[in-house]
mmCIF file of C-alpha atoms in Angstrom:
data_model
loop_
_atom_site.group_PDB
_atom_site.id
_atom_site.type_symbol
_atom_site.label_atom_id
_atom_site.label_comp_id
_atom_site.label_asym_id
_atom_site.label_seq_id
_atom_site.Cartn_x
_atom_site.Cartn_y
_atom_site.Cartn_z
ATOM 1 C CA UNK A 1 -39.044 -186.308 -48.877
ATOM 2 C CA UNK A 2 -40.295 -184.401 -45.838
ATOM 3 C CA UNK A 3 -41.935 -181.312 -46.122
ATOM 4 C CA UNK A 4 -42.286 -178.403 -43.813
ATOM 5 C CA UNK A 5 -45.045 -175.561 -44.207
ATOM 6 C CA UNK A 6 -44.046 -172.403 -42.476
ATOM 7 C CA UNK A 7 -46.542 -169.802 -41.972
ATOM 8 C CA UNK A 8 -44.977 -166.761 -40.780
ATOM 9 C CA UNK A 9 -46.673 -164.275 -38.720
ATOM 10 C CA UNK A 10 -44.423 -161.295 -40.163
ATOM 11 C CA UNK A 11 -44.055 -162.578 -43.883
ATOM 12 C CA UNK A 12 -40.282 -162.504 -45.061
ATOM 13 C CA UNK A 13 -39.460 -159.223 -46.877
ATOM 14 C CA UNK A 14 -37.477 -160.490 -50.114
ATOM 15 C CA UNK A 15 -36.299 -163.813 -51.350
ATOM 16 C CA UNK A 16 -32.717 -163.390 -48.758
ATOM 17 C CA UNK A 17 -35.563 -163.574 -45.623
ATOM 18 C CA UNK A 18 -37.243 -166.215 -46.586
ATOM 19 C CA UNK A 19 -34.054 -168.419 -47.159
ATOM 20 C CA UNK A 20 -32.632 -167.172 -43.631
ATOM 21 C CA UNK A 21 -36.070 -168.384 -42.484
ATOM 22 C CA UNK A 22 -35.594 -171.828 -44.299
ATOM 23 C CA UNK A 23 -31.881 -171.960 -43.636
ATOM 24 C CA UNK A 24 -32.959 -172.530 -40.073
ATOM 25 C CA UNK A 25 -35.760 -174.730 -40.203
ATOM 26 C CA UNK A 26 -33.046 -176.968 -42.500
ATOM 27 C CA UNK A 27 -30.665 -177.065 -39.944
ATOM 28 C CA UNK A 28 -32.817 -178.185 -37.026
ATOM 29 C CA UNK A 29 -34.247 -180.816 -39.510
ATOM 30 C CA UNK A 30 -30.702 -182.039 -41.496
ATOM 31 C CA UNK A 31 -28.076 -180.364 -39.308
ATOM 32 C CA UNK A 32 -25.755 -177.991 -39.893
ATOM 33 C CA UNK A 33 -23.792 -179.734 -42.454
ATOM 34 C CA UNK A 34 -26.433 -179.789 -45.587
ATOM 35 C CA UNK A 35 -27.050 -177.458 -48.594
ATOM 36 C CA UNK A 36 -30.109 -175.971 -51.030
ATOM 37 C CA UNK A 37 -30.328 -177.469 -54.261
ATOM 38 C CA UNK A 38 -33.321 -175.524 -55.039
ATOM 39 C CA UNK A 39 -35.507 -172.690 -54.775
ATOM 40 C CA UNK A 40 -38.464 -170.261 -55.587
ATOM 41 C CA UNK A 41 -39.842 -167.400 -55.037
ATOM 42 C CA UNK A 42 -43.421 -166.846 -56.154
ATOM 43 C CA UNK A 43 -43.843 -163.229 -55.769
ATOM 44 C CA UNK A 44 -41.107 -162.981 -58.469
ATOM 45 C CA UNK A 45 -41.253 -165.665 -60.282
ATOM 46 C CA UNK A 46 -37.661 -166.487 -59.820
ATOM 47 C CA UNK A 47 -36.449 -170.064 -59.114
ATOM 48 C CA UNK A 48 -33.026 -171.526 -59.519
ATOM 49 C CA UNK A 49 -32.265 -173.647 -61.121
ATOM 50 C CA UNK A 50 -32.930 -171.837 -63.980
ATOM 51 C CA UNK A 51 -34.609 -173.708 -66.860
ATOM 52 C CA UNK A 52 -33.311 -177.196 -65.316
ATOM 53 C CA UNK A 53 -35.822 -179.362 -67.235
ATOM 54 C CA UNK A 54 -36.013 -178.157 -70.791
ATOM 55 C CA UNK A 55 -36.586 -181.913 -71.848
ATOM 56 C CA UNK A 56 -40.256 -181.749 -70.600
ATOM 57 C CA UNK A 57 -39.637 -185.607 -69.293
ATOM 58 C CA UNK A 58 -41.252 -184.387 -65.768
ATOM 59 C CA UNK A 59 -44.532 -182.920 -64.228
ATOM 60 C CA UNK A 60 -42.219 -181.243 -61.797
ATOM 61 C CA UNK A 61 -40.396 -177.535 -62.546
ATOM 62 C CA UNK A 62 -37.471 -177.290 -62.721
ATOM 63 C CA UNK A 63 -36.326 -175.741 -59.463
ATOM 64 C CA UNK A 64 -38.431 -178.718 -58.143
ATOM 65 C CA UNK A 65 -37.098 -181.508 -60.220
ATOM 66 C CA UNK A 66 -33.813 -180.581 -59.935
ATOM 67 C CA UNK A 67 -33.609 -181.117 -56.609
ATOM 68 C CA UNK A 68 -36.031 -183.837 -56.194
ATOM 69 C CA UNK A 69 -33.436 -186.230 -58.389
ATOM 70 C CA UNK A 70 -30.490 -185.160 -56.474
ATOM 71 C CA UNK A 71 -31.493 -186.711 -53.635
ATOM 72 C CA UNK A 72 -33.638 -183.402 -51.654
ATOM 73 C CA UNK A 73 -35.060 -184.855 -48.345
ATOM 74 C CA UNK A 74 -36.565 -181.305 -47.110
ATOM 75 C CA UNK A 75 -38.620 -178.944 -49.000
ATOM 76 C CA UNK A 76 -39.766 -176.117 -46.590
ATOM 77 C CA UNK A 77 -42.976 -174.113 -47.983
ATOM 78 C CA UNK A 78 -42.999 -170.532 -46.418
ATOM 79 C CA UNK A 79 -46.804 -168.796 -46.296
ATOM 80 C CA UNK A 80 -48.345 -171.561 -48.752
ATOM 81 C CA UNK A 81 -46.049 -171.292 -51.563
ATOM 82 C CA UNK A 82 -44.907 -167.570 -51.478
ATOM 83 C CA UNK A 83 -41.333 -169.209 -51.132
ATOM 84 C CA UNK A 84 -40.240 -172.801 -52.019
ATOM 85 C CA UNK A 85 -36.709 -174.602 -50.967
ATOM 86 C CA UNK A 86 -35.584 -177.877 -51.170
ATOM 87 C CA UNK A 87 -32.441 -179.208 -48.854
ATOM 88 C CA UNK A 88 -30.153 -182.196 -47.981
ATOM 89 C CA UNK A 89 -27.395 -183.243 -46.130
ATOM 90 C CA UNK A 90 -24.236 -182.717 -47.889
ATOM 91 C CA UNK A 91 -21.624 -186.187 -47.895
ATOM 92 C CA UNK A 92 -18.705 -186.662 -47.779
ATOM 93 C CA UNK A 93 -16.438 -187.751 -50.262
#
């Protein structure tokens, strides 16, 4: 998986900046045609997917394993870990 650190001169407001921010960094990287399987937001301690590894069978969080076994090939980090998302191209059926 590729990862992207974004440091923002003017820091995203809320959570809805921030994935603007990394909605755009995803689509130069993957293209228009991809989707967010994760995210979180540090400030808030809000992530979604919410409580997606109760088994414990992972060092990873949730909003981090989640993603990372659904195939994620982008996870953009905006100002060191204020925001996290992780991305990939969607297929087609």
């Amino acid at each position: 998986m590729q990862t992207l650190k974004v440091n923002a001169l003017k820091p995203p407001a809320d959570l809805n900046q921030a994935k603007s921010l990394a909605d755009r960094m995803a689509v130069d990287l993957l293209g228009t045609e991809r989707e967010c399987l994760g995210w979180y937001d540090s400030a808030n301690d809000r992530d979604l997917p919410l409580q997606a590894n109760q088994d414990g069978n992972s060092d990873e969080f949730g909003y981090a394993d989640y993603p990372i076994n659904r195939g994620a090939e982008l996870k953009v980090v905006i100002n060191d870990g204020d925001y996290t998302f992780f991305y990939r191209r969607m297929t087609t059926v």
